[in-house]
Structures are given as C-alpha cells and as structure tokens.
Tab-separated table of C-alpha atoms and ligand atoms in Angstrom:
chain	number	residue	atom	x	y	z
W	88	UNK	CA	94.164	-127.219	7.344
W	89	UNK	CA	95.430	-125.118	10.297
W	90	UNK	CA	97.373	-121.893	9.773
W	91	UNK	CA	99.086	-120.565	12.898
W	92	UNK	CA	101.106	-117.322	12.881
W	93	UNK	CA	104.603	-117.620	14.366
W	94	UNK	CA	105.302	-113.925	15.056
W	95	UNK	CA	103.718	-110.489	14.726
W	96	UNK	CA	106.050	-109.575	11.863
W	97	UNK	CA	105.714	-112.552	9.519
W	98	UNK	CA	105.438	-116.300	9.133
W	99	UNK	CA	102.859	-119.025	9.757
W	100	UNK	CA	102.946	-122.780	10.247
W	101	UNK	CA	100.556	-124.752	8.079
W	102	UNK	CA	99.536	-128.175	9.397
W	103	UNK	CA	96.980	-130.836	8.584
W	104	UNK	CA	97.685	-130.819	4.882
W	105	UNK	CA	99.497	-132.946	2.321
W	106	UNK	CA	100.462	-130.491	-0.421
W	107	UNK	CA	100.056	-133.245	-3.043
W	108	UNK	CA	96.308	-133.382	-2.355
W	109	UNK	CA	95.131	-129.789	-2.484
W	110	UNK	CA	91.831	-128.754	-3.990
W	111	UNK	CA	91.160	-125.285	-5.410
W	112	UNK	CA	89.690	-124.030	-2.111
W	113	UNK	CA	92.855	-125.104	-0.263
W	114	UNK	CA	94.980	-123.324	-2.874
W	115	UNK	CA	92.968	-120.117	-2.509
W	116	UNK	CA	93.370	-120.313	1.293
W	117	UNK	CA	97.139	-120.679	0.862
W	118	UNK	CA	97.294	-117.759	-1.593
W	119	UNK	CA	95.642	-115.513	1.011
W	120	UNK	CA	97.774	-116.844	3.883
W	121	UNK	CA	100.954	-116.446	1.830
W	122	UNK	CA	100.145	-112.807	1.073
W	123	UNK	CA	99.191	-112.123	4.691
W	124	UNK	CA	102.080	-113.873	6.476
W	125	UNK	CA	104.886	-113.621	3.892
W	126	UNK	CA	106.256	-117.098	4.549
W	127	UNK	CA	104.466	-120.404	5.184
W	128	UNK	CA	106.078	-123.506	6.685
W	129	UNK	CA	104.951	-127.108	6.154
W	130	UNK	CA	106.416	-130.217	7.811
W	131	UNK	CA	106.832	-133.858	6.784
W	132	UNK	CA	105.902	-133.535	3.135
W	133	UNK	CA	106.945	-136.371	0.834
W	134	UNK	CA	107.443	-134.924	-2.624
W	135	UNK	CA	108.997	-136.079	-5.863
W	136	UNK	CA	110.353	-133.260	-8.053
W	137	UNK	CA	107.227	-133.512	-10.242
W	138	UNK	CA	104.942	-133.202	-7.202
W	139	UNK	CA	106.950	-130.204	-6.013
W	140	UNK	CA	106.448	-128.635	-9.476
W	141	UNK	CA	102.723	-129.404	-9.472
W	142	UNK	CA	102.392	-127.682	-6.082
W	143	UNK	CA	104.346	-124.629	-7.278
W	144	UNK	CA	102.253	-124.330	-10.452
W	145	UNK	CA	99.173	-123.767	-8.300
W	146	UNK	CA	100.633	-120.308	-7.616
W	147	UNK	CA	101.843	-119.329	-11.106
W	148	UNK	CA	104.373	-120.127	-13.803
W	149	UNK	CA	107.930	-121.136	-12.958
W	150	UNK	CA	110.547	-118.376	-13.217
W	151	UNK	CA	113.643	-120.510	-13.808
W	152	UNK	CA	116.698	-119.180	-12.003
W	153	UNK	CA	119.392	-118.659	-14.645
W	154	UNK	CA	122.406	-118.976	-12.307
W	155	UNK	CA	121.710	-121.987	-10.058
W	156	UNK	CA	122.637	-125.461	-11.256
W	157	UNK	CA	119.360	-127.285	-11.920
W	158	UNK	CA	118.341	-130.660	-10.566
W	159	UNK	CA	119.217	-133.455	-13.019
W	160	UNK	CA	116.304	-134.031	-15.373
W	161	UNK	CA	114.360	-131.081	-13.911
W	162	UNK	CA	115.581	-127.829	-15.474
W	163	UNK	CA	112.877	-125.811	-13.659
W	164	UNK	CA	114.152	-126.807	-10.197
W	165	UNK	CA	117.244	-125.176	-8.723
W	166	UNK	CA	119.613	-127.207	-6.587
W	167	UNK	CA	120.483	-125.617	-3.208
W	168	UNK	CA	123.367	-127.742	-2.064
W	169	UNK	CA	126.357	-127.690	0.250
W	170	UNK	CA	128.533	-130.797	0.490
W	171	UNK	CA	130.450	-131.752	3.661
W	172	UNK	CA	133.751	-130.571	2.145
W	173	UNK	CA	132.429	-127.239	0.856
W	174	UNK	CA	132.767	-124.035	2.857
W	175	UNK	CA	130.559	-121.569	1.067
W	176	UNK	CA	126.783	-121.971	1.168
W	177	UNK	CA	124.178	-120.594	-1.204
W	178	UNK	CA	122.021	-117.738	0.045
W	179	UNK	CA	124.243	-116.972	3.040
W	180	UNK	CA	123.394	-113.267	3.265
W	181	UNK	CA	120.185	-111.251	3.528
W	182	UNK	CA	118.454	-111.117	0.160
W	183	UNK	CA	115.254	-111.615	-1.734
W	184	UNK	CA	115.243	-113.748	-4.874
W	185	UNK	CA	115.387	-112.175	-8.337
W	186	UNK	CA	115.006	-108.503	-7.321
W	187	UNK	CA	117.503	-107.824	-10.163
W	188	UNK	CA	114.817	-108.714	-12.739
W	189	UNK	CA	112.293	-106.239	-14.204
W	190	UNK	CA	109.467	-108.508	-12.974
W	191	UNK	CA	110.889	-110.103	-9.794
W	192	UNK	CA	109.816	-113.595	-8.781
W	193	UNK	CA	106.593	-113.686	-6.793
W	194	UNK	CA	107.895	-116.297	-4.422
W	195	UNK	CA	110.128	-119.286	-3.852
W	196	UNK	CA	109.187	-122.769	-2.693
W	197	UNK	CA	112.048	-124.597	-1.011
W	198	UNK	CA	111.833	-128.297	-0.171
W	199	UNK	CA	114.297	-130.046	2.153
W	200	UNK	CA	115.702	-133.370	0.947
W	201	UNK	CA	118.693	-133.727	3.293
W	202	UNK	CA	119.332	-131.608	6.368
W	203	UNK	CA	122.356	-131.581	8.706
W	204	UNK	CA	121.813	-133.075	12.181
W	205	UNK	CA	122.015	-129.583	13.651
W	206	UNK	CA	122.284	-126.135	12.068
W	207	UNK	CA	121.400	-124.934	8.568
W	208	UNK	CA	118.373	-122.906	9.714
W	209	UNK	CA	117.001	-120.096	7.554
W	210	UNK	CA	116.211	-116.609	8.866
W	211	UNK	CA	113.366	-114.584	7.387
W	212	UNK	CA	112.585	-110.889	7.849
W	213	UNK	CA	109.269	-109.119	7.182
W	214	UNK	CA	109.426	-105.986	5.045
W	215	UNK	CA	105.834	-104.947	5.799
W	216	UNK	CA	106.624	-104.689	9.504
W	217	UNK	CA	109.948	-103.003	8.680
W	218	UNK	CA	108.170	-100.356	6.625
W	219	UNK	CA	105.462	-99.798	9.263
W	220	UNK	CA	108.112	-99.123	11.928
W	221	UNK	CA	109.664	-96.216	10.013
W	222	UNK	CA	108.686	-92.666	10.931
W	223	UNK	CA	106.169	-90.874	8.695
W	224	UNK	CA	108.741	-88.403	7.262
W	225	UNK	CA	111.081	-91.250	6.252
W	226	UNK	CA	108.154	-93.246	4.809
W	227	UNK	CA	107.230	-90.209	2.727
W	228	UNK	CA	110.801	-89.665	1.543
W	229	UNK	CA	111.126	-93.332	0.519
W	230	UNK	CA	107.811	-93.376	-1.337
W	231	UNK	CA	109.254	-90.912	-3.850
W	232	UNK	CA	112.414	-92.924	-4.560
W	233	UNK	CA	113.477	-95.841	-6.757
W	234	UNK	CA	116.446	-98.118	-6.081
W	235	UNK	CA	118.825	-99.854	-8.478
W	236	UNK	CA	119.083	-103.677	-8.290
W	237	UNK	CA	121.913	-105.631	-9.885
W	238	UNK	CA	123.030	-109.267	-10.258
W	239	UNK	CA	126.484	-108.608	-11.764
W	240	UNK	CA	128.425	-108.378	-8.479
W	241	UNK	CA	126.830	-111.630	-7.207
W	242	UNK	CA	126.529	-113.813	-10.326
W	243	UNK	CA	128.806	-112.135	-12.920
W	244	UNK	CA	132.245	-113.357	-14.017
W	245	UNK	CA	133.957	-111.111	-11.435
W	246	UNK	CA	131.700	-112.154	-8.529
W	247	UNK	CA	133.517	-112.500	-5.207
W	248	UNK	CA	132.387	-116.101	-4.546
W	249	UNK	CA	132.495	-117.406	-8.146
W	250	UNK	CA	135.290	-119.875	-7.380
W	251	UNK	CA	133.839	-121.083	-4.075
W	252	UNK	CA	130.451	-121.828	-5.648
W	253	UNK	CA	131.689	-123.204	-9.003
W	254	UNK	CA	129.544	-126.140	-10.078
W	255	UNK	CA	126.605	-124.854	-8.027
W	256	UNK	CA	126.290	-121.296	-9.359
W	257	UNK	CA	127.303	-120.414	-12.921
W	258	UNK	CA	126.187	-118.971	-16.248
W	259	UNK	CA	127.705	-115.511	-15.644
W	260	UNK	CA	126.798	-114.472	-19.190
W	261	UNK	CA	123.139	-114.495	-18.118
W	262	UNK	CA	123.714	-111.309	-16.108
W	263	UNK	CA	121.487	-108.608	-17.580
W	264	UNK	CA	121.435	-104.840	-17.118
W	265	UNK	CA	120.522	-103.271	-13.795
W	266	UNK	CA	116.867	-102.475	-13.101
W	267	UNK	CA	115.074	-100.048	-10.789
W	268	UNK	CA	112.036	-100.642	-8.564
W	269	UNK	CA	110.173	-98.304	-6.214
W	270	UNK	CA	111.663	-98.431	-2.702
W	271	UNK	CA	108.170	-98.796	-1.292
W	272	UNK	CA	106.081	-101.224	-3.314
W	273	UNK	CA	102.432	-102.136	-2.875
W	274	UNK	CA	101.901	-105.838	-2.288
W	275	UNK	CA	100.100	-106.960	-5.456
W	276	UNK	CA	97.520	-108.981	-3.463
W	277	UNK	CA	96.975	-106.937	-0.279
W	278	UNK	CA	98.205	-103.446	-1.307
W	279	UNK	CA	100.225	-103.363	1.923
W	280	UNK	CA	103.259	-101.034	1.582
W	281	UNK	CA	106.539	-102.958	1.714
W	282	UNK	CA	110.147	-101.864	1.969
W	283	UNK	CA	111.671	-103.218	-1.248
W	284	UNK	CA	115.464	-103.005	-1.006
W	285	UNK	CA	117.780	-105.837	0.040
W	286	UNK	CA	121.444	-106.015	1.057
W	287	UNK	CA	122.505	-108.493	-1.651
W	288	UNK	CA	121.134	-106.969	-4.830
W	289	UNK	CA	120.232	-103.310	-4.157
W	290	UNK	CA	123.249	-101.224	-5.092
W	291	UNK	CA	122.159	-97.559	-5.085
W	292	UNK	CA	119.250	-95.152	-5.051
W	293	UNK	CA	118.298	-93.361	-8.228
W	294	UNK	CA	118.990	-89.626	-8.302
W	295	UNK	CA	120.964	-89.477	-5.008
W	296	UNK	CA	124.675	-88.805	-4.654
W	297	UNK	CA	126.877	-91.807	-3.894
W	298	UNK	CA	127.243	-90.674	-0.276
W	299	UNK	CA	123.496	-90.091	0.208
W	300	UNK	CA	122.634	-93.382	-1.412
W	301	UNK	CA	125.160	-95.326	0.690
W	302	UNK	CA	123.986	-93.716	3.941
W	303	UNK	CA	120.302	-94.322	3.269
W	304	UNK	CA	120.791	-97.912	2.104
W	305	UNK	CA	123.046	-98.684	5.087
W	306	UNK	CA	120.312	-97.420	7.388
W	307	UNK	CA	117.569	-99.389	5.568
W	308	UNK	CA	119.596	-102.623	5.531
W	309	UNK	CA	120.216	-102.343	9.281
W	310	UNK	CA	116.623	-101.411	9.952
W	311	UNK	CA	115.290	-104.353	7.886
W	312	UNK	CA	117.222	-106.909	9.909
W	313	UNK	CA	116.127	-105.710	13.331
W	314	UNK	CA	115.368	-108.786	15.474
W	315	UNK	CA	111.677	-107.945	15.888
W	316	UNK	CA	111.165	-108.301	12.130
W	317	UNK	CA	112.889	-111.699	12.038
W	318	UNK	CA	111.955	-115.336	12.516
W	319	UNK	CA	114.099	-118.453	12.279
W	320	UNK	CA	113.058	-121.732	10.674
W	321	UNK	CA	114.617	-125.030	11.687
W	322	UNK	CA	114.381	-127.499	8.825
W	323	UNK	CA	113.686	-131.222	8.985
W	324	UNK	CA	113.724	-133.639	6.112
W	325	UNK	CA	110.463	-133.082	4.189
W	326	UNK	CA	110.011	-129.491	5.392
W	327	UNK	CA	108.730	-127.044	2.820
W	328	UNK	CA	108.880	-123.257	3.040
W	329	UNK	CA	107.193	-120.922	0.607
W	330	UNK	CA	108.120	-117.265	0.870
W	331	UNK	CA	106.895	-114.148	-0.837
W	332	UNK	CA	109.855	-112.364	-2.393
W	333	UNK	CA	108.154	-108.971	-2.359
W	334	UNK	CA	107.484	-108.900	1.385
W	335	UNK	CA	110.360	-110.874	2.924
W	336	UNK	CA	114.129	-111.251	3.024
W	337	UNK	CA	115.857	-114.539	3.871
W	338	UNK	CA	119.323	-115.671	5.003
W	339	UNK	CA	120.586	-119.282	4.942
W	340	UNK	CA	122.845	-119.879	7.951
W	341	UNK	CA	126.174	-121.551	7.232
W	342	UNK	CA	126.881	-123.263	10.566
W	343	UNK	CA	127.001	-126.977	9.705
W	344	UNK	CA	130.428	-127.559	8.168
W	345	UNK	CA	131.223	-131.212	7.532
W	346	UNK	CA	127.585	-132.090	6.800
W	347	UNK	CA	125.476	-132.171	3.647
W	348	UNK	CA	122.491	-129.856	3.188
W	349	UNK	CA	120.415	-130.399	0.073
W	350	UNK	CA	117.200	-128.657	-0.928
W	351	UNK	CA	115.237	-128.077	-4.134
W	352	UNK	CA	113.957	-124.606	-4.953
W	353	UNK	CA	111.263	-123.571	-7.415
W	354	UNK	CA	110.804	-119.869	-8.094
W	355	UNK	CA	107.296	-118.705	-8.980
W	356	UNK	CA	106.996	-115.948	-11.609
W	357	UNK	CA	105.810	-112.473	-10.623
W	358	UNK	CA	104.893	-109.164	-12.210
W	359	UNK	CA	106.478	-105.728	-12.364
W	360	UNK	CA	106.093	-103.970	-9.042
W	361	UNK	CA	104.064	-100.810	-8.536
W	362	UNK	CA	104.885	-98.180	-5.940
W	363	UNK	CA	102.626	-97.890	-2.887
W	364	UNK	CA	100.036	-95.106	-3.227
J	499	SIN	C1	117.980	-119.408	-0.861
J	499	SIN	O1	118.559	-118.360	-0.625
J	499	SIN	O2	117.112	-119.500	-1.720
J	499	SIN	C2	118.324	-120.631	-0.046
J	499	SIN	C3	117.771	-120.564	1.322
J	499	SIN	C4	118.184	-121.731	2.151
J	499	SIN	O3	118.929	-122.581	1.677
J	499	SIN	O4	117.766	-121.817	3.304
C-alpha cells in the first residue's frame, strides 16, 4: 500500500490496495494515515453496500445519520444523491458532519457509484493547518472558549432548503438541542490542536455578546477556507474518500446540473471532544 500526501495542509492518496482485502496491519496503517492526513482518497474500488459497511466497521461503529434518506435495504448507509432535474445538492457549503451532536462522528466514508462526466468535485479544508496559522494571542483566546453547534436551522422543519431537498433530507423531528464543544479540540489520536467550528452548524460562541460572537466566527470561517488549507478531489466511479470530521471541513460543489451524482456515505461513530491542552 502506498500513501502519498497531496498537500502540506491535508490529504493523501492511497494506492495499491483493495479495501475489501485488508488485514489488521493494513487497517492500523490506515488509522494512523487518516489521523495524520485528515482525508484519504482511494480509486477504482468495487464495493457492494455490505463491503462498504465492512470497511467502515474497521474504524468503529456506525453513527447513522438521522436526516439523510438511507439506501434501500441498508439503513446504516446514507444516500447522497442529486438527480438531473434537481437543483439543490447535499453538502453544498463548508461543514463537518455531525458537529451538532454531543459526541460528533469520527469520520465519514463516501463511495462514488455514479459521477457526472465533469464537475461534482469535493473541496476539503484542514483545520490543523488553519489553527497553526493563527497568531499565538488568538490561539490562546480561542483555547478558553466553547462554541454552540446546532442542526435546527439546517435540518429542522423551518430549514431554508427543506423543500428543495424533500425526499433526500427529512425527519425534522430528530433535531435535538444545541450542544457546545471547545473551539480548539485535541485530535483524539494525535493530540494535535484543531480549530473546531464550521460555517454550517456553529451558530455562536458561549459567553460572548452577539456582536462579538458574530465577528469572531466570521473571521474564523473566512480563515478556515483560505486556499492554502484546501484541496480539491475529483471523483471517478469507484472512488472512495474517508475524512476525519474533527480535523477537516468539506464542501460538495454543485456545478453539474442536468447530470446524476450518486454516492453512499457511512458515518463512523466518535467520542466527546476534549479541548487542546
Ligand atoms: C457530504 O457533505 O457528506 C457530501 C459530500 C459530497 O457529496 O461530496
């Protein structure tokens, strides 16, 4: 198995492996690479839903997404789908999966079944590099703060895109109360400090005024998407990406109208997040 980094901020290509045939040593290598690089990309995999699940279970239990429509016959796999006549895509803004939960998902494993002839790439951003690039005084300020994360404005009954994504996103009654997490979390595997806020689900900062909170979050959201922290992945049929939700953001581009894009996503369960020391 070869693991080749794709940028200084995050990401690595993994080649020379069929993810159906891993042994425990291979799995341990991938666990380390995943923690180090934040997102791993595999090409030309040929997976049934059960094989996709077996691969995901090597990294933990499945944290079933309560809002995405599941794949028929596979309630643990979320459908990520846009049909040729649909305008709105799923995941078309910077976010990290499940930050609105008390124990956010460790990672997500997305497998491409049908990809448009051109377009439909996914952007990823590295929150370890984003944190490292902040000045020491701002790092210190952030280490003492917690941010509020919410799902209501995205998945609740009043969500802006509820109509446009009907049939693909639903179950608004599954929205639970807001949660808080430290703004700087320690990566559970490497202890690396990570900036843990995201534009989709982080709504305010605990203990700050509305104006202070808005100004600081606006700055952090702009900082996090600086080009030097980003990479872009071009999918092919059979591509597989596994990203760490603690250390990365992602953004599904919506630039392939008139074509179908269909992927299966499994979300791996994680633990409550501790602040960086
Ligand atoms: C997601 O946000 O999980 C979907 C990403 C993608 O479709 O590229």
